[in-house]
Short mmCIF file of C-alpha atoms in Angstrom, two decimals:
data_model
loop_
_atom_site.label_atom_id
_atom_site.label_comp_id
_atom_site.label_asym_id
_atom_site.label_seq_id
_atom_site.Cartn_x
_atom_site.Cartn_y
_atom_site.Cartn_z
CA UNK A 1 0.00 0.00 0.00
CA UNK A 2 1.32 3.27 -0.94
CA UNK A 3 0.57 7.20 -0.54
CA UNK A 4 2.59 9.47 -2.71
CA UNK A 5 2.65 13.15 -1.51
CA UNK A 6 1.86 16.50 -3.77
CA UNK A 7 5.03 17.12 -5.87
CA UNK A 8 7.67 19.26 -3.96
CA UNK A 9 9.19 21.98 -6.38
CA UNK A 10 12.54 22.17 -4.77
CA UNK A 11 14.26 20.17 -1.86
CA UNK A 12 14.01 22.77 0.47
CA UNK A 13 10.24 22.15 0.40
CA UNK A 14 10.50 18.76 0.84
CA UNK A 15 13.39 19.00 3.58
CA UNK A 16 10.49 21.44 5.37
CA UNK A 17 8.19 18.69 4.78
CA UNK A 18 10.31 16.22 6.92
CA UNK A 19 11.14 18.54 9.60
CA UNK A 20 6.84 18.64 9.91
CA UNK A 21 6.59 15.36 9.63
CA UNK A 22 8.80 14.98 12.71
CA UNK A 23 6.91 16.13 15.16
CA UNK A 24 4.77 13.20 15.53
CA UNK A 25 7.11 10.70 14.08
CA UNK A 26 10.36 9.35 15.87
CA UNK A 27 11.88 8.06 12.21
CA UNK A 28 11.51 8.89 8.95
CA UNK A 29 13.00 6.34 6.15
CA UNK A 30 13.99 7.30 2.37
CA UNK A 31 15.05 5.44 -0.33
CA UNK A 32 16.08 7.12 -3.14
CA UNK A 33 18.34 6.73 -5.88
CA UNK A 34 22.07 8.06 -6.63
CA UNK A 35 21.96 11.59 -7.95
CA UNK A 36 18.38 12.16 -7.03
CA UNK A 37 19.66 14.87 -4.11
CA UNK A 38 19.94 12.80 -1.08
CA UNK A 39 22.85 14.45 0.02
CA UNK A 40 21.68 18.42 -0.75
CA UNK A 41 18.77 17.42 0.95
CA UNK A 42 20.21 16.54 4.21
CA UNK A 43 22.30 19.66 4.03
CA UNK A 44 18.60 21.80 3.48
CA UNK A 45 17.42 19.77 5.98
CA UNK A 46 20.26 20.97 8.62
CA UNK A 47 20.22 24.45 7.38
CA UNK A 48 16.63 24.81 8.22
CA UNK A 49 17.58 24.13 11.86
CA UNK A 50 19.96 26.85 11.86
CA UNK A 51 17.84 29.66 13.89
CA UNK A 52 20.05 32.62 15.69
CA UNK A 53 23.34 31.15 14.89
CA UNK A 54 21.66 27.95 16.86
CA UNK A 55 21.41 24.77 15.31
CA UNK A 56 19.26 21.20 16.05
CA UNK A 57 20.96 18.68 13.68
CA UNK A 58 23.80 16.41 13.66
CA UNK A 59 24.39 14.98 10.27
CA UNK A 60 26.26 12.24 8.97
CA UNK A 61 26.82 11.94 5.08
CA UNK A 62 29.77 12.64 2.31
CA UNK A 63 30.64 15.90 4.11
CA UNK A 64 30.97 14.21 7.14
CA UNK A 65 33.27 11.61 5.48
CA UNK A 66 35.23 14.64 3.40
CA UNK A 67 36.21 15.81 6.92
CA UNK A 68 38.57 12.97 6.83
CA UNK A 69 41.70 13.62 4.43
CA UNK A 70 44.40 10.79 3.36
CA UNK A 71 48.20 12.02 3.88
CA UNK A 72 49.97 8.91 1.79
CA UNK A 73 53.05 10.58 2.23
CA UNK A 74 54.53 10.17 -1.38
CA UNK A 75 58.19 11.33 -0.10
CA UNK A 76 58.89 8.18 1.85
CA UNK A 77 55.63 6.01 1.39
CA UNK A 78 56.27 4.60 4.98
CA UNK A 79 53.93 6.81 7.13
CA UNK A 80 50.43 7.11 5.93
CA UNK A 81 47.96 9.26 8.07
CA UNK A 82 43.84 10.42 7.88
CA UNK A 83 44.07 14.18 8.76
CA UNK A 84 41.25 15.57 10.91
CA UNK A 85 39.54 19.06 9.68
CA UNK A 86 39.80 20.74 13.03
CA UNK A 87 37.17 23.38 11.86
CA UNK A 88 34.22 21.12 11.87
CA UNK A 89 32.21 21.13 15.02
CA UNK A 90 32.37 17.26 14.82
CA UNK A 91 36.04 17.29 16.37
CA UNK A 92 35.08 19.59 19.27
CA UNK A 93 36.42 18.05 22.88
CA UNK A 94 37.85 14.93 20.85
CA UNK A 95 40.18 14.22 24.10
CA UNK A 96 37.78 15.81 27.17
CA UNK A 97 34.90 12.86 25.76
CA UNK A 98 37.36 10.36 25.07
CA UNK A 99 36.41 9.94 21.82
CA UNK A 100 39.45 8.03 20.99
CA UNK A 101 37.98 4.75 23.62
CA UNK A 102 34.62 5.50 22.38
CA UNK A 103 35.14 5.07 18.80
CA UNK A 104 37.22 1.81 19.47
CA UNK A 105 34.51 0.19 21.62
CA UNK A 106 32.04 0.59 18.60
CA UNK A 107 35.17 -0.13 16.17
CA UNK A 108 35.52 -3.95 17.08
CA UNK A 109 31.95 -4.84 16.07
CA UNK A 110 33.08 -4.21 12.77
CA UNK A 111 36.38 -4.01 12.10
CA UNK A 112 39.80 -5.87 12.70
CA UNK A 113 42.50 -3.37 12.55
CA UNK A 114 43.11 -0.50 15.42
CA UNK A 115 44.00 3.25 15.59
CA UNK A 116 45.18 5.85 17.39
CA UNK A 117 44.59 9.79 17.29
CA UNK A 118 47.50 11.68 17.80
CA UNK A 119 48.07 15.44 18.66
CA UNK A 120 51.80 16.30 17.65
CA UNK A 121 53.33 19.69 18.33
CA UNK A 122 54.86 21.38 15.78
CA UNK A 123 56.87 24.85 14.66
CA UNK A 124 55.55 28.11 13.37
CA UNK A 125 57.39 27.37 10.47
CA UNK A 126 56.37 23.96 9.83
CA UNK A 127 52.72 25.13 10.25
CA UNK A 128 53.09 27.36 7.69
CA UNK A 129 54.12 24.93 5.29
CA UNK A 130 51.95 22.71 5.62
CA UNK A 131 49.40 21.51 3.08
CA UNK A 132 46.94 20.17 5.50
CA UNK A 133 46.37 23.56 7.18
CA UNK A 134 43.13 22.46 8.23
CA UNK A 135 44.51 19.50 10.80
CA UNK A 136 46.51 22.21 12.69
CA UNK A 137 45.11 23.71 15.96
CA UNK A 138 46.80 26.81 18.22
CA UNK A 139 46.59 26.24 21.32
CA UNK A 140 48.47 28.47 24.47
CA UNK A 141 50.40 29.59 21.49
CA UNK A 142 51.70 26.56 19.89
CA UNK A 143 51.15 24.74 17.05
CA UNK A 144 49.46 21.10 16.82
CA UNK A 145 48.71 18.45 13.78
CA UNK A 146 45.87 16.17 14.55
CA UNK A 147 46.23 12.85 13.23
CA UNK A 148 44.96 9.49 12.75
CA UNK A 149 47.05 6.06 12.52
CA UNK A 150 45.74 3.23 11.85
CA UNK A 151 47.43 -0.40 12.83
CA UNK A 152 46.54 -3.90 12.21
CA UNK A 153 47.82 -6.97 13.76
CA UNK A 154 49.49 -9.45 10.87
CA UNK A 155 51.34 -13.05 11.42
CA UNK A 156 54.78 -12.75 9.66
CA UNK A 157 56.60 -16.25 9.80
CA UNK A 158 54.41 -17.78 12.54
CA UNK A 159 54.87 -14.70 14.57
CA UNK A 160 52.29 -12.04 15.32
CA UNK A 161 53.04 -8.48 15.15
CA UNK A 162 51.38 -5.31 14.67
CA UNK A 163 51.78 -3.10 11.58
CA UNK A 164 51.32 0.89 12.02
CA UNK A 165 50.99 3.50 9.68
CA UNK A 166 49.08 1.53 6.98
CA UNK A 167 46.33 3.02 4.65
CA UNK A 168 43.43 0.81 5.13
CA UNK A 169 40.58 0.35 2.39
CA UNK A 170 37.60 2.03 1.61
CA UNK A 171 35.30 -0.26 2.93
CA UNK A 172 37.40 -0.28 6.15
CA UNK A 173 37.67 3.73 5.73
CA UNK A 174 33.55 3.98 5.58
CA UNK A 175 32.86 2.28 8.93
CA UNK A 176 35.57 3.97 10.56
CA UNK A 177 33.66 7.25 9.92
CA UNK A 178 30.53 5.42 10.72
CA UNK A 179 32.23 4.30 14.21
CA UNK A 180 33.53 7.53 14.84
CA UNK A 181 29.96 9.53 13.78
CA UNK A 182 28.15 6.66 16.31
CA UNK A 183 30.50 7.39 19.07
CA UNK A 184 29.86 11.30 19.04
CA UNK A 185 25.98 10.85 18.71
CA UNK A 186 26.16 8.56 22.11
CA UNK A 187 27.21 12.07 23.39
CA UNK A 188 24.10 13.70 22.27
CA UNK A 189 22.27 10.87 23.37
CA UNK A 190 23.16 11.22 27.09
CA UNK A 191 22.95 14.66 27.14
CA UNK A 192 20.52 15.63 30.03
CA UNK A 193 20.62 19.29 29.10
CA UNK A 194 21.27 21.51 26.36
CA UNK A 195 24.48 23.05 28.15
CA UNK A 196 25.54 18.70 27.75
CA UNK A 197 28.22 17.91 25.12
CA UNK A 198 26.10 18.12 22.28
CA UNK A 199 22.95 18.57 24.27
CA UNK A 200 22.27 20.87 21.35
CA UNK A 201 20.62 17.72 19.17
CA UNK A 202 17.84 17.05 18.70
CA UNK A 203 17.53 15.89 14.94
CA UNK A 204 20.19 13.21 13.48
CA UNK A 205 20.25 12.90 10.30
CA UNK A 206 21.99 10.13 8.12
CA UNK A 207 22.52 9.42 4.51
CA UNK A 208 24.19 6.57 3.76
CA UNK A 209 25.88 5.45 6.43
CA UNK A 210 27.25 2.08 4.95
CA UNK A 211 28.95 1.49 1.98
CA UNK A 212 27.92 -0.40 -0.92
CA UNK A 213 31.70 -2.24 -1.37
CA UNK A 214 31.15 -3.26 2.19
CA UNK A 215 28.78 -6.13 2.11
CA UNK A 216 30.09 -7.72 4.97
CA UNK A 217 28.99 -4.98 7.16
CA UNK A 218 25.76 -3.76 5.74
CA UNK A 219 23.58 -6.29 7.67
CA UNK A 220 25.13 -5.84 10.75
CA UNK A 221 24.97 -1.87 10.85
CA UNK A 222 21.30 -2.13 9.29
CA UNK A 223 20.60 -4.24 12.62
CA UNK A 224 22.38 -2.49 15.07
CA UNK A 225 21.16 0.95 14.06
CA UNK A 226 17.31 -0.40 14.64
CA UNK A 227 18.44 -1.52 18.09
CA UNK A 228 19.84 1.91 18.55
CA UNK A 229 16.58 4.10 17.73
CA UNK A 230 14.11 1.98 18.80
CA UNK A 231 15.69 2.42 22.27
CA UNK A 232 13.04 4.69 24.47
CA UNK A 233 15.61 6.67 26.10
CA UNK A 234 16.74 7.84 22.75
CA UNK A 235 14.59 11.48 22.34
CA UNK A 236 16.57 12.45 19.18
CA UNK A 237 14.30 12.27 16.10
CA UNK A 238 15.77 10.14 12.84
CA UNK A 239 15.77 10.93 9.44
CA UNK A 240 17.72 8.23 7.39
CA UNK A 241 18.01 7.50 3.65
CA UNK A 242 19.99 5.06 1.63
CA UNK A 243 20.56 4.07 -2.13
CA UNK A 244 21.22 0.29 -0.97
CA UNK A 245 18.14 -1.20 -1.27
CA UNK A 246 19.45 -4.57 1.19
CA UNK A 247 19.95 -1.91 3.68
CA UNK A 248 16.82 -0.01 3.62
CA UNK A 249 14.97 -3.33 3.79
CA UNK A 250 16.86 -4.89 6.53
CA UNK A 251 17.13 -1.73 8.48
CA UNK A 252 12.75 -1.31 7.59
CA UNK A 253 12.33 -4.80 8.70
CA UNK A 254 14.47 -4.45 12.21
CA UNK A 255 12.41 -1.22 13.26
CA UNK A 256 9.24 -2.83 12.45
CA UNK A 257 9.94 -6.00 14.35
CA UNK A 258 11.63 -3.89 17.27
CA UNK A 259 8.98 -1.36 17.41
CA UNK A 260 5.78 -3.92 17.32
CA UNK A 261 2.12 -3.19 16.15
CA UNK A 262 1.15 -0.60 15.51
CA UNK A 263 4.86 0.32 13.82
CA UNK A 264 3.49 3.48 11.86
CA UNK A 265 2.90 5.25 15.16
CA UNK A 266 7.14 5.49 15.24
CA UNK A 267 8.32 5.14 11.23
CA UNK A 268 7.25 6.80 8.75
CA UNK A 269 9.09 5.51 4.97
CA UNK A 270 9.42 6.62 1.81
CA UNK A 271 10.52 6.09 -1.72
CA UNK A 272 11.89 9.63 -2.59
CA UNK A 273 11.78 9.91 -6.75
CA UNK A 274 12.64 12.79 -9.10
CA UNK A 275 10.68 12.72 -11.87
CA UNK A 276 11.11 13.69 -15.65
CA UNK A 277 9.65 17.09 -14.88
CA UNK A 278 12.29 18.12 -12.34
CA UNK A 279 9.65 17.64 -9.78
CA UNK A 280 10.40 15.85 -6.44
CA UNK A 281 7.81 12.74 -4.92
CA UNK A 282 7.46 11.66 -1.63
CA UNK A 283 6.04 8.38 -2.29
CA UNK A 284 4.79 6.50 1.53
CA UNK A 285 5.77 3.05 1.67
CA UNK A 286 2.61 1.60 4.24
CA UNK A 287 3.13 -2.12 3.76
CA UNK A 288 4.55 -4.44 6.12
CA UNK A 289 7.27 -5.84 3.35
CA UNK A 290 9.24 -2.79 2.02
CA UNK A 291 10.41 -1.85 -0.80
CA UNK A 292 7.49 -2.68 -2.71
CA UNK A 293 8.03 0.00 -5.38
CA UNK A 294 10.35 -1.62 -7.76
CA UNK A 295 8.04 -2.32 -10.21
CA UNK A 296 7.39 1.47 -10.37
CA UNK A 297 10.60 2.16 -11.31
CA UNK A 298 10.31 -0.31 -14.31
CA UNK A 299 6.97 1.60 -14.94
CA UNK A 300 8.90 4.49 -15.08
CA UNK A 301 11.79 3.19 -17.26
CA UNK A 302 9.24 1.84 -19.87
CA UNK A 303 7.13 5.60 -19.99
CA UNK A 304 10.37 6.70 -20.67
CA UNK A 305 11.20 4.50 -23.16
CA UNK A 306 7.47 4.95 -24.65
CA UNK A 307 7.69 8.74 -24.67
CA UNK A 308 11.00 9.38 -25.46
CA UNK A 309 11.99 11.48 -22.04
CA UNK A 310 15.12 9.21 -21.13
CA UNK A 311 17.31 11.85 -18.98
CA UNK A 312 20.94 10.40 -17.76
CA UNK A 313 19.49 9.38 -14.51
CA UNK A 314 17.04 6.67 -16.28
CA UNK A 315 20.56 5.09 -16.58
CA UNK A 316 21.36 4.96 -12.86
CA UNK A 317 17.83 3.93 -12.41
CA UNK A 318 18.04 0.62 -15.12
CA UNK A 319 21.20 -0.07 -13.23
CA UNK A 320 19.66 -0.46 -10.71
CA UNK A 321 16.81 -2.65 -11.65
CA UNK A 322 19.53 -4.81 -13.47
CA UNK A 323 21.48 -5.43 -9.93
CA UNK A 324 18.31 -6.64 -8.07
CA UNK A 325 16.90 -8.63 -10.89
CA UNK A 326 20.51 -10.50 -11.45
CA UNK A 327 20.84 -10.85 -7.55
CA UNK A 328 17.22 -12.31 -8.08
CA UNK A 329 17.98 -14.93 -10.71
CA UNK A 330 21.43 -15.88 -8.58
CA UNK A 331 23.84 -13.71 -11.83
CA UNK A 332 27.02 -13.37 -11.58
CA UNK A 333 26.98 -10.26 -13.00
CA UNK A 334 24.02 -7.44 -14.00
CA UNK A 335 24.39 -7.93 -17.84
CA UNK A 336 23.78 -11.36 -17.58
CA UNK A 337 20.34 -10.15 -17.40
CA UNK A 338 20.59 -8.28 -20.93
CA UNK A 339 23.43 -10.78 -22.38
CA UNK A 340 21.31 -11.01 -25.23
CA UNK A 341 22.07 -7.59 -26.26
CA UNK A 342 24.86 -7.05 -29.67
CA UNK A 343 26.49 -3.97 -27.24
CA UNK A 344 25.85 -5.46 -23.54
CA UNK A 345 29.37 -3.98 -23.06
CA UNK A 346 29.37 -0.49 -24.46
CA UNK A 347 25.68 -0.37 -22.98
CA UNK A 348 27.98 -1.28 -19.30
CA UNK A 349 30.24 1.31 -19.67
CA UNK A 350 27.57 4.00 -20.20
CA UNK A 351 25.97 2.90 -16.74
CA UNK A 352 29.22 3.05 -14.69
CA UNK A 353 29.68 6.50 -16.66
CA UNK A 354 26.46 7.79 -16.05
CA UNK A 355 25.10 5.82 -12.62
CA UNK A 356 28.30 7.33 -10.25
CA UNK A 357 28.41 11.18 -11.06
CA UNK A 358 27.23 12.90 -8.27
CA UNK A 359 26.29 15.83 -10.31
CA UNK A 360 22.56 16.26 -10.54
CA UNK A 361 22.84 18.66 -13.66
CA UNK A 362 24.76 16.17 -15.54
CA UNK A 363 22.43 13.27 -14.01
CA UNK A 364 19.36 15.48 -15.37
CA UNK A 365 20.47 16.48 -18.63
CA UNK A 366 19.78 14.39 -21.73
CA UNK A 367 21.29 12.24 -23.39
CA UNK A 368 22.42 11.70 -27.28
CA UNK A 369 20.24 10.12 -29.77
CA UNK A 370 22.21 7.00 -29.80
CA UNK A 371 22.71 6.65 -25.77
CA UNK A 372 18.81 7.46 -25.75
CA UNK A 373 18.16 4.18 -28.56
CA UNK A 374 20.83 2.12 -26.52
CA UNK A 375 18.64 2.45 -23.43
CA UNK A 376 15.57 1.99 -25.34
CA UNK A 377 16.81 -1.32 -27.09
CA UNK A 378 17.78 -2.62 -23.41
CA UNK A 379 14.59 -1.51 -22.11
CA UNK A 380 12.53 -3.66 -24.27
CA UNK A 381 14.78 -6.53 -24.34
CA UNK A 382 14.20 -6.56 -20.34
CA UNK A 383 10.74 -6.18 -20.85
CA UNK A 384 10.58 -8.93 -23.38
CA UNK A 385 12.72 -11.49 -21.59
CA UNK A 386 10.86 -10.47 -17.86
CA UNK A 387 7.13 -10.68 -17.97
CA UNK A 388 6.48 -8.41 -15.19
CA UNK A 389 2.99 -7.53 -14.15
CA UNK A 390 3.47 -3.63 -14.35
CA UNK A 391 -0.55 -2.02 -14.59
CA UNK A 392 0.78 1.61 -14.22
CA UNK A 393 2.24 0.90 -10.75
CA UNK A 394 3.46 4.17 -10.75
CA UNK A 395 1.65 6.67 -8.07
CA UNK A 396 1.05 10.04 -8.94
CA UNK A 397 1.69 9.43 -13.14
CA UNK A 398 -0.45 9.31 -16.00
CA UNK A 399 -0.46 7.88 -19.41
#
């Protein structure tokens, strides 16, 4: 069963229209796809909490994780640190909170290599050199990098020993800032007062906290996020939205099992679209099993198709539909659904062109004539070789 709201013009609307929807809901749920605005939206979302140089949300998403910066040192390639951006408010009181034993407490759920943050005083003159300007703090009048080192334990010849200063990957990377964004939201969590270390929160917002290379993990941070907010104690209200559609069903099914009958008094969840108008749909997602709306977005890909209106993002959107039907049919890879097709290939590269740019302009403009027929040709070959049972499942559109 689904509700679609009145098309929102701009995001700031529809970031408004959250913030509303708060007030009698504890968590709000998106799914949307890549370049749709997830991102910009949890940015209008915060700014809309700024009031009086005041602000209500803590936010997690790529910002968060661009606070972060890799030094790979390329002189010696021995010592390879993350820099912190000391300007964000996320670092403030990083050693009165002991975030350092915090984040390593929530670290070992996940994760099998350590870290340590370091603080290491340097000269005037090496300050102003230095191309990470941003990690540097002044404190009493001298000069401080802030670091972060990262060790893992290895056996070498039978004999276990730890390895420092490695660059771990980016799946490791992700849940690190994950871990580290947890351990500073426990702080806002038992805050008993606004003049509490973060005290100041009362709206989290995440997008995309889990990263789509890191299968191993998604589950068990889908899980252990439900047991998080469907804790009582917990005031802060949740908005959280994902592209990874295993995550935003395991996470949908945890806080409907955790929360009980009647669930909908707590979540609210959504399938958040852009549609070939530039118009933005909040589409409610009432049933007990989620994500219920894929057949929409095949809908949608065939209107497109029909009418001729395919815009880049169609691409990101077939994609998509590729990944779950090939997961579906036990594939080892999306084109085996389309293998059929003379240019499966050059129709792959266009997708991993088109379905990672993060820019919504070039995600909204058209495409040629030929990339348009390419996705029309795959379109119908899907539609041939699938028989699905479509009957204009898609709210809020006419033929």
């Amino acid at each position: 069963m689904t509700n679609t709201i009145p098309a929102l013009i701009h995001l700031n609307t529809v970031a408004d229209y959250l913030r509303k929807k708060l007030k009698n809901k504890k968590i709000i749920l998106l799914f949307a796809y890549n370049a749709t605005g997830k991102t910009r939206l949890s940015m209008d979302f915060k700014g809309l909490g700024k009031i009086g140089g005041k602000r209500d949300t803590l936010y997690f998403n790529a910002f968060t994780e661009d606070l972060f910066t890799w030094d790979n040192d390329l002189e010696s390639d021995e010592c390879r640190h993350l820099r912190l951006n000391m300007r964000s408010a996320l670092f403030e009181g990083i050693e009165a909170y002991d975030i350092e034993n915090r984040v390593r407490e929530v670290l070992a759920r996940y994760a099998t290599f350590n870290f340590q943050i370091r603080k290491e005083e340097i000269t005037r003159e090496e300050a102003e050199k230095e191309l990470y300007h941003q990690s540097i703090t002044l404190e009493n009048g001298l000069f401080f990098i802030n670091y972060i080192v990262f060790e893992r334990e290895v056996i070498e010849d039978g004999i276990s020993k730890n390895v420092s200063d490695i660059k771990i990957s980016r799946g490791e990377e992700n849940i690190f800032f994950w871990c580290f964004f947890l351990s500073i939201a426990q702080l806002a969590f038992d805050a008993e007062s606004p003049n509490d270390p973060y005290g100041w929160v009362t709206n989290i917002y995440i997008d995309d906290p889990i990263s789509s290379i890191d299968e191993m993990n998604l589950v068990s941070v889908a899980c252990d996020l439900a047991q998080l907010l469907i804790d009582e104690k917990i005031q802060q209200r949740f908005v959280i939205s994902t592209h990874h559609s295993l995550f935003f069903n395991v996470l949908s099914n945890a806080l409907k099992s955790g929360f009980g009958r009647p669930w909908e008094k707590s979540l609210v969840q959504y399938f958040f679209r852009l549609d070939d108008t530039g118009q933005y749909h909040l589409v409610e997602e009432k049933a007990d099993t989620p994500y219920a709306y894929h057949l929409s977005i095949i809908e949608e890909l065939r209107k497109a198709a029909s009418n001729n209106t395919i815009k880049v993002f169609h691409f990101n959107m077939m994609r998509s539909v590729l990944e779950k039907t090939s997961a579906f049919f036990g594939f080892s890879a999306f084109t085996d659904c389309i293998k059929d097709h003379p240019r499966v290939q050059l129709f792959a590269r266009f997708l991993n062109l088109f379905s990672h740019d993060k820019n919504l302009t070039f995600a909204y403009r058209e495409p040629d004539d030929g990339q348009k027929k390419l996705l029309k040709e795959v379109i119908d070959l899907f539609l041939e070789k699938y028989q699905f049972n479509l009957h204009n499942t898609l709210p809020g559109h006419k033929e």
